[in-house]
Short mmCIF file of C-alpha atoms in Angstrom, two decimals:
data_model
loop_
_atom_site.label_atom_id
_atom_site.label_comp_id
_atom_site.label_asym_id
_atom_site.label_seq_id
_atom_site.Cartn_x
_atom_site.Cartn_y
_atom_site.Cartn_z
CA UNK A 1 -1.88 211.52 -3.09
CA UNK A 2 -0.95 209.02 -5.81
CA UNK A 3 -1.98 209.24 -9.44
CA UNK A 4 -2.38 206.65 -12.13
CA UNK A 5 -2.67 206.76 -15.89
CA UNK A 6 -4.69 204.68 -18.30
CA UNK A 7 -1.98 202.02 -18.52
CA UNK A 8 -2.13 201.33 -14.81
CA UNK A 9 1.26 202.93 -14.13
CA UNK A 10 1.68 204.74 -10.82
CA UNK A 11 3.54 207.79 -9.60
CA UNK A 12 4.69 207.70 -5.99
CA UNK A 13 4.83 210.37 -3.35
CA UNK A 14 6.96 210.66 -0.21
CA UNK A 15 4.13 209.05 1.77
CA UNK A 16 3.88 205.96 -0.44
CA UNK A 17 4.68 202.85 1.59
CA UNK A 18 3.81 200.14 -0.95
CA UNK A 19 3.79 200.28 -4.73
CA UNK A 20 2.64 197.37 -6.92
CA UNK A 21 3.45 197.52 -10.60
CA UNK A 22 1.90 195.23 -13.25
CA UNK A 23 1.76 192.26 -10.88
CA UNK A 24 0.84 188.91 -12.42
CA UNK A 25 0.45 185.35 -11.11
CA UNK A 26 -0.15 182.59 -13.68
CA UNK A 27 -0.52 179.02 -12.45
CA UNK A 28 0.43 176.45 -15.13
CA UNK A 29 -2.11 173.83 -16.28
CA UNK A 30 -0.29 170.52 -16.82
CA UNK A 31 -1.71 167.47 -18.59
CA UNK A 32 -0.63 164.17 -20.01
CA UNK A 33 1.91 161.61 -18.91
CA UNK A 34 4.80 164.08 -19.28
CA UNK A 35 2.88 166.86 -17.46
CA UNK A 36 3.29 169.32 -20.29
CA UNK A 37 2.02 172.87 -19.76
CA UNK A 38 -1.05 173.36 -21.91
CA UNK A 39 -2.24 176.69 -20.51
CA UNK A 40 -2.31 179.00 -17.51
CA UNK A 41 -4.78 180.08 -14.87
CA UNK A 42 -4.41 183.87 -14.70
CA UNK A 43 -5.12 184.28 -10.99
CA UNK A 44 -3.75 187.86 -10.93
CA UNK A 45 -3.44 189.64 -14.24
CA UNK A 46 -1.62 192.98 -14.38
CA UNK A 47 -2.52 194.66 -11.08
CA UNK A 48 -1.00 198.08 -10.21
CA UNK A 49 -1.78 200.16 -7.14
CA UNK A 50 -0.31 202.33 -4.42
CA UNK A 51 -0.77 202.20 -0.63
CA UNK A 52 -0.05 205.34 1.33
CA UNK A 53 1.51 205.26 4.78
CA UNK A 54 -1.10 205.06 7.55
CA UNK A 55 -4.06 204.26 5.32
CA UNK A 56 -6.25 201.17 4.99
CA UNK A 57 -6.75 199.95 1.44
CA UNK A 58 -9.56 197.45 0.95
CA UNK A 59 -9.15 194.79 -1.71
CA UNK A 60 -12.55 193.27 -2.48
CA UNK A 61 -14.25 190.92 -4.91
CA UNK A 62 -15.86 187.48 -5.24
CA UNK A 63 -14.13 184.31 -4.17
CA UNK A 64 -11.46 183.37 -6.70
CA UNK A 65 -10.96 186.90 -8.04
CA UNK A 66 -7.27 186.94 -6.99
CA UNK A 67 -7.37 189.24 -3.96
CA UNK A 68 -5.80 186.75 -1.53
CA UNK A 69 -3.16 185.78 -4.11
CA UNK A 70 -2.31 189.46 -4.48
CA UNK A 71 -1.95 189.81 -0.72
CA UNK A 72 0.38 186.83 -0.53
CA UNK A 73 2.52 188.10 -3.38
CA UNK A 74 3.00 191.42 -1.57
CA UNK A 75 4.88 189.51 1.13
CA UNK A 76 6.35 187.06 -1.39
CA UNK A 77 4.66 184.21 0.43
CA UNK A 78 4.13 182.99 -3.14
CA UNK A 79 6.35 184.14 -6.02
CA UNK A 80 4.95 186.39 -8.75
CA UNK A 81 5.07 185.49 -12.43
CA UNK A 82 5.75 189.10 -13.46
CA UNK A 83 5.66 192.54 -11.95
CA UNK A 84 7.23 194.40 -9.07
CA UNK A 85 6.39 195.06 -5.41
CA UNK A 86 8.20 198.11 -4.05
CA UNK A 87 8.22 198.60 -0.26
CA UNK A 88 9.67 201.50 1.70
CA UNK A 89 11.57 199.69 4.45
CA UNK A 90 12.66 201.80 7.45
CA UNK A 91 16.22 200.42 7.27
CA UNK A 92 16.77 199.35 3.66
CA UNK A 93 14.83 202.14 2.00
CA UNK A 94 12.76 201.48 -1.14
CA UNK A 95 13.27 197.85 -2.14
CA UNK A 96 11.75 195.53 -4.73
CA UNK A 97 10.46 192.61 -2.70
CA UNK A 98 10.31 190.34 -5.75
CA UNK A 99 14.10 190.61 -6.24
CA UNK A 100 15.45 190.39 -2.65
CA UNK A 101 17.77 187.60 -1.52
CA UNK A 102 16.69 185.48 1.44
CA UNK A 103 18.65 187.51 3.99
CA UNK A 104 17.18 190.84 2.98
CA UNK A 105 13.73 189.30 2.49
CA UNK A 106 13.81 188.12 6.14
CA UNK A 107 14.81 191.64 7.21
CA UNK A 108 12.00 193.23 5.20
CA UNK A 109 9.44 190.79 6.59
CA UNK A 110 9.97 192.24 10.04
CA UNK A 111 8.09 195.20 8.70
CA UNK A 112 5.58 193.35 6.46
CA UNK A 113 3.32 190.90 8.27
CA UNK A 114 0.10 188.98 7.58
CA UNK A 115 -3.08 188.19 9.52
CA UNK A 116 -4.62 184.98 8.21
CA UNK A 117 -8.31 184.28 7.61
CA UNK A 118 -8.95 181.17 9.69
CA UNK A 119 -7.92 181.56 13.37
CA UNK A 120 -8.36 177.81 13.89
CA UNK A 121 -6.18 176.58 11.00
CA UNK A 122 -3.48 179.23 11.27
CA UNK A 123 -2.41 178.32 14.85
CA UNK A 124 -0.41 175.13 15.48
CA UNK A 125 -2.32 173.24 18.19
CA UNK A 126 0.93 171.69 19.50
CA UNK A 127 2.51 175.05 20.34
CA UNK A 128 1.84 177.29 23.29
CA UNK A 129 0.78 180.92 22.75
CA UNK A 130 4.28 182.00 23.80
CA UNK A 131 5.80 179.75 21.14
CA UNK A 132 3.34 180.86 18.45
CA UNK A 133 3.74 184.61 18.97
CA UNK A 134 7.44 184.36 19.71
CA UNK A 135 8.22 182.32 16.59
CA UNK A 136 8.74 185.41 14.32
CA UNK A 137 11.07 186.98 16.88
CA UNK A 138 13.19 183.81 17.04
CA UNK A 139 13.22 183.29 13.27
CA UNK A 140 14.29 186.89 12.63
CA UNK A 141 16.79 186.98 15.50
CA UNK A 142 15.00 189.89 17.18
CA UNK A 143 14.69 188.52 20.71
CA UNK A 144 15.15 185.44 22.88
CA UNK A 145 14.82 184.33 26.48
CA UNK A 146 13.29 186.80 28.92
CA UNK A 147 13.31 189.60 26.33
CA UNK A 148 11.18 187.46 24.03
CA UNK A 149 8.74 186.74 26.84
CA UNK A 150 8.50 190.44 27.66
CA UNK A 151 7.71 191.35 24.06
CA UNK A 152 5.09 188.58 23.78
CA UNK A 153 3.52 189.73 27.06
CA UNK A 154 3.42 193.33 25.87
CA UNK A 155 1.89 192.37 22.51
CA UNK A 156 -0.78 190.22 24.20
CA UNK A 157 -1.76 193.28 26.24
CA UNK A 158 -2.09 195.33 23.05
CA UNK A 159 -4.64 192.88 21.62
CA UNK A 160 -6.63 192.65 24.86
CA UNK A 161 -5.35 189.38 26.32
CA UNK A 162 -3.75 188.81 29.71
CA UNK A 163 -0.03 187.86 29.72
CA UNK A 164 -0.85 184.77 31.80
CA UNK A 165 -2.41 183.07 28.76
CA UNK A 166 0.95 182.62 27.03
CA UNK A 167 1.48 179.19 28.64
CA UNK A 168 -1.82 177.84 27.24
CA UNK A 169 -2.57 176.13 23.95
CA UNK A 170 -4.89 177.36 21.15
CA UNK A 171 -7.68 174.90 21.99
CA UNK A 172 -8.38 176.79 25.23
CA UNK A 173 -9.54 179.92 23.36
CA UNK A 174 -12.65 181.02 21.43
CA UNK A 175 -12.50 182.00 17.78
CA UNK A 176 -12.30 185.71 18.59
CA UNK A 177 -9.52 185.12 21.09
CA UNK A 178 -7.60 183.00 18.59
CA UNK A 179 -7.82 185.79 16.03
CA UNK A 180 -6.47 188.20 18.64
CA UNK A 181 -3.52 185.77 19.05
CA UNK A 182 -3.06 185.77 15.27
CA UNK A 183 -3.02 189.56 15.28
CA UNK A 184 -0.48 189.58 18.12
CA UNK A 185 1.76 187.20 16.10
CA UNK A 186 1.62 189.62 13.17
CA UNK A 187 2.39 192.67 15.31
CA UNK A 188 5.06 191.29 17.62
CA UNK A 189 7.88 192.42 15.28
CA UNK A 190 6.36 195.95 15.17
CA UNK A 191 5.73 196.08 11.42
CA UNK A 192 4.77 199.04 9.22
CA UNK A 193 2.54 197.13 6.81
CA UNK A 194 -0.03 194.42 7.64
CA UNK A 195 -1.86 192.38 5.03
CA UNK A 196 -5.11 191.25 6.65
CA UNK A 197 -6.59 188.34 4.68
CA UNK A 198 -10.30 188.37 5.53
CA UNK A 199 -9.50 188.52 9.25
CA UNK A 200 -13.15 188.56 10.44
CA UNK A 201 -14.96 186.41 7.87
CA UNK A 202 -14.72 183.28 10.10
CA UNK A 203 -16.06 185.04 13.20
CA UNK A 204 -19.52 185.74 14.58
CA UNK A 205 -20.96 189.16 13.74
CA UNK A 206 -20.63 190.47 17.30
CA UNK A 207 -16.98 189.37 17.46
CA UNK A 208 -16.33 190.87 13.99
CA UNK A 209 -17.10 194.34 15.35
CA UNK A 210 -14.70 193.84 18.26
CA UNK A 211 -11.88 192.74 16.00
CA UNK A 212 -12.43 195.58 13.54
CA UNK A 213 -12.39 198.13 16.36
CA UNK A 214 -9.23 196.51 17.71
CA UNK A 215 -7.52 196.78 14.32
CA UNK A 216 -8.41 200.48 14.09
CA UNK A 217 -7.16 201.15 17.65
CA UNK A 218 -3.89 199.32 16.87
CA UNK A 219 -3.49 201.33 13.68
CA UNK A 220 -3.74 204.56 15.68
CA UNK A 221 -1.40 203.36 18.42
CA UNK A 222 1.31 201.84 16.17
CA UNK A 223 1.00 203.86 12.96
CA UNK A 224 0.10 200.77 10.94
CA UNK A 225 -0.81 200.59 7.25
CA UNK A 226 -3.29 197.87 6.22
CA UNK A 227 -4.09 196.05 3.03
CA UNK A 228 -7.46 194.67 4.02
CA UNK A 229 -8.64 191.74 1.87
CA UNK A 230 -12.38 191.06 2.16
CA UNK A 231 -15.54 190.12 0.31
CA UNK A 232 -18.02 191.73 2.73
CA UNK A 233 -18.47 195.33 1.65
CA UNK A 234 -20.26 196.33 4.84
CA UNK A 235 -17.08 195.39 6.76
CA UNK A 236 -14.89 197.23 4.25
CA UNK A 237 -16.97 200.41 4.66
CA UNK A 238 -16.26 200.36 8.41
CA UNK A 239 -12.47 200.22 8.26
CA UNK A 240 -11.08 201.21 4.83
CA UNK A 241 -9.99 204.61 3.55
CA UNK A 242 -9.93 203.48 -0.12
CA UNK A 243 -11.32 200.44 -1.87
CA UNK A 244 -9.99 198.52 -4.89
CA UNK A 245 -12.39 196.10 -6.59
CA UNK A 246 -11.10 193.01 -8.38
CA UNK A 247 -12.79 190.78 -10.96
CA UNK A 248 -11.11 187.65 -12.45
CA UNK A 249 -7.59 188.78 -11.58
CA UNK A 250 -7.93 192.40 -12.71
CA UNK A 251 -8.69 195.65 -10.93
CA UNK A 252 -11.93 197.16 -12.24
CA UNK A 253 -12.44 200.12 -9.94
CA UNK A 254 -10.66 201.99 -7.15
CA UNK A 255 -11.71 205.09 -5.22
CA UNK A 256 -11.99 206.57 -1.70
CA UNK A 257 -14.53 204.52 0.25
CA UNK A 258 -17.33 207.06 0.43
CA UNK A 259 -16.94 208.02 -3.23
CA UNK A 260 -16.99 204.39 -4.41
CA UNK A 261 -20.00 203.44 -2.30
CA UNK A 262 -22.13 206.43 -3.22
CA UNK A 263 -20.99 206.88 -6.82
CA UNK A 264 -19.79 203.59 -8.37
CA UNK A 265 -18.38 203.75 -11.89
CA UNK A 266 -18.27 200.09 -12.82
CA UNK A 267 -21.31 197.76 -13.24
CA UNK A 268 -19.60 195.03 -11.19
CA UNK A 269 -19.16 197.41 -8.26
CA UNK A 270 -22.82 198.39 -8.52
CA UNK A 271 -23.82 194.71 -8.29
CA UNK A 272 -21.59 194.17 -5.22
CA UNK A 273 -23.03 197.22 -3.48
CA UNK A 274 -26.57 196.05 -4.15
CA UNK A 275 -25.88 192.98 -1.98
CA UNK A 276 -25.21 195.09 1.12
CA UNK A 277 -28.19 194.71 3.53
CA UNK A 278 -30.08 198.02 3.87
CA UNK A 279 -32.07 198.98 6.98
CA UNK A 280 -34.83 200.58 4.86
CA UNK A 281 -35.89 198.40 1.91
CA UNK A 282 -37.97 201.29 0.46
CA UNK A 283 -34.87 203.32 -0.37
CA UNK A 284 -33.88 203.67 -4.02
CA UNK A 285 -31.26 201.13 -4.92
CA UNK A 286 -32.49 198.55 -2.41
CA UNK A 287 -33.21 196.00 -5.17
CA UNK A 288 -30.60 193.28 -5.39
CA UNK A 289 -28.85 193.02 -8.75
CA UNK A 290 -28.61 189.36 -9.73
CA UNK A 291 -25.86 188.88 -12.26
CA UNK A 292 -26.60 186.40 -15.03
CA UNK A 293 -24.15 183.66 -16.05
CA UNK A 294 -21.01 182.41 -14.38
CA UNK A 295 -17.79 184.11 -13.35
CA UNK A 296 -15.31 184.14 -16.25
CA UNK A 297 -12.83 181.30 -16.35
CA UNK A 298 -9.33 182.73 -15.55
CA UNK A 299 -7.83 179.92 -17.62
CA UNK A 300 -9.89 180.94 -20.67
CA UNK A 301 -11.17 184.49 -20.14
CA UNK A 302 -13.56 186.09 -22.65
CA UNK A 303 -12.42 188.63 -25.20
CA UNK A 304 -12.71 192.36 -24.53
CA UNK A 305 -13.96 193.19 -21.03
CA UNK A 306 -13.88 190.12 -18.77
CA UNK A 307 -17.17 191.22 -17.19
CA UNK A 308 -19.16 191.65 -20.45
CA UNK A 309 -20.88 188.18 -20.37
CA UNK A 310 -22.57 189.18 -17.08
CA UNK A 311 -22.90 192.94 -17.54
CA UNK A 312 -26.46 194.34 -17.78
CA UNK A 313 -25.12 197.32 -19.78
CA UNK A 314 -23.02 195.36 -22.31
CA UNK A 315 -22.54 196.74 -25.82
CA UNK A 316 -20.63 195.42 -28.85
CA UNK A 317 -17.51 197.39 -27.97
CA UNK A 318 -17.30 195.55 -24.61
CA UNK A 319 -17.08 192.18 -26.39
CA UNK A 320 -14.29 193.26 -28.75
CA UNK A 321 -11.99 195.64 -26.89
CA UNK A 322 -10.57 195.59 -23.37
CA UNK A 323 -11.29 198.86 -21.55
CA UNK A 324 -8.46 200.98 -20.19
CA UNK A 325 -7.83 202.00 -16.56
CA UNK A 326 -9.17 205.55 -16.55
CA UNK A 327 -9.42 208.30 -13.95
CA UNK A 328 -13.10 209.23 -14.21
CA UNK A 329 -12.99 211.61 -11.21
CA UNK A 330 -10.23 212.80 -8.86
CA UNK A 331 -8.68 209.68 -7.30
CA UNK A 332 -11.50 207.57 -8.78
CA UNK A 333 -10.45 204.99 -11.38
CA UNK A 334 -12.54 202.60 -13.39
CA UNK A 335 -11.97 200.01 -16.11
CA UNK A 336 -15.19 200.38 -18.11
CA UNK A 337 -15.74 201.79 -21.60
CA UNK A 338 -18.83 203.67 -20.43
CA UNK A 339 -17.79 204.78 -16.96
CA UNK A 340 -18.41 208.43 -17.84
CA UNK A 341 -21.87 207.73 -19.29
CA UNK A 342 -23.54 205.19 -17.00
CA UNK A 343 -25.69 206.41 -14.10
CA UNK A 344 -25.02 203.61 -11.61
CA UNK A 345 -26.73 203.20 -8.22
CA UNK A 346 -24.65 203.19 -5.06
CA UNK A 347 -25.66 203.09 -1.42
CA UNK A 348 -26.64 205.90 0.95
CA UNK A 349 -23.83 207.66 2.78
#
């Protein structure tokens, strides 16, 4: 398993598929007639983590915390401001995605794919299902003609759709079926790594369970590795092996799923867990933690710990000094000055 030190640096193992080092994304703020840069929105601010082959890493947090931006930078769908993204490609070996030329980036993207959040907006209504799923194969030069149709047909079968639907258009399908089509488009090139950007948040609860079970079945069949971006911690508990929690562009906690849910070591994680619906409201920890104040402004973050204006356990040190990324238990990391001292409430196993 991977290890990390207080500076967020990582040490890889032979099973490490993805390694992110000190990743940052700053969006410039421009004002005035000449559009001069007067500041930056720090959407992602110094994120480091490892993803092991075959695992599902959940990336969670409130809207605007930078989790989707992180997912897009992994595939270089948007460029990073600083940092490195190392990926172990089956053909090229360990490569830095942020430094690849266009030809090698296209080659690596055969093995790094993305499932988008909105199954309605992510599918071009003017294209047939065959054209939509076959587009990556054509763009990467992997297949054409009858071979392309065969691969699309096979991939549709993997996601539970009949091959006959490939001549239809997206409007003929329900939301759950459209998301299955989006999954098929991501898997048609037979990738190793899939970044799933809130793939079930736009679906009904009953359909969510079907899609989550499908993703797990496909992982077993194809040996996939997932980075699963989400804000619903009940969904994350169902599918993820480890969970990384983000707040205002920074990682604040990361641990194996069961450990993080039952034994949180950051006050923000405790607040997120308190929002999970519980079947028995009489259980300890069933009270919802309502955080005071607003989420910190990533263009003008507070001093010290970014979470201190909302933290119920805040002390003077939190306002003055940024906490370090610390391993508080085996494979359990937290960015809190008092992670070893606080007795935080999780959820029942």
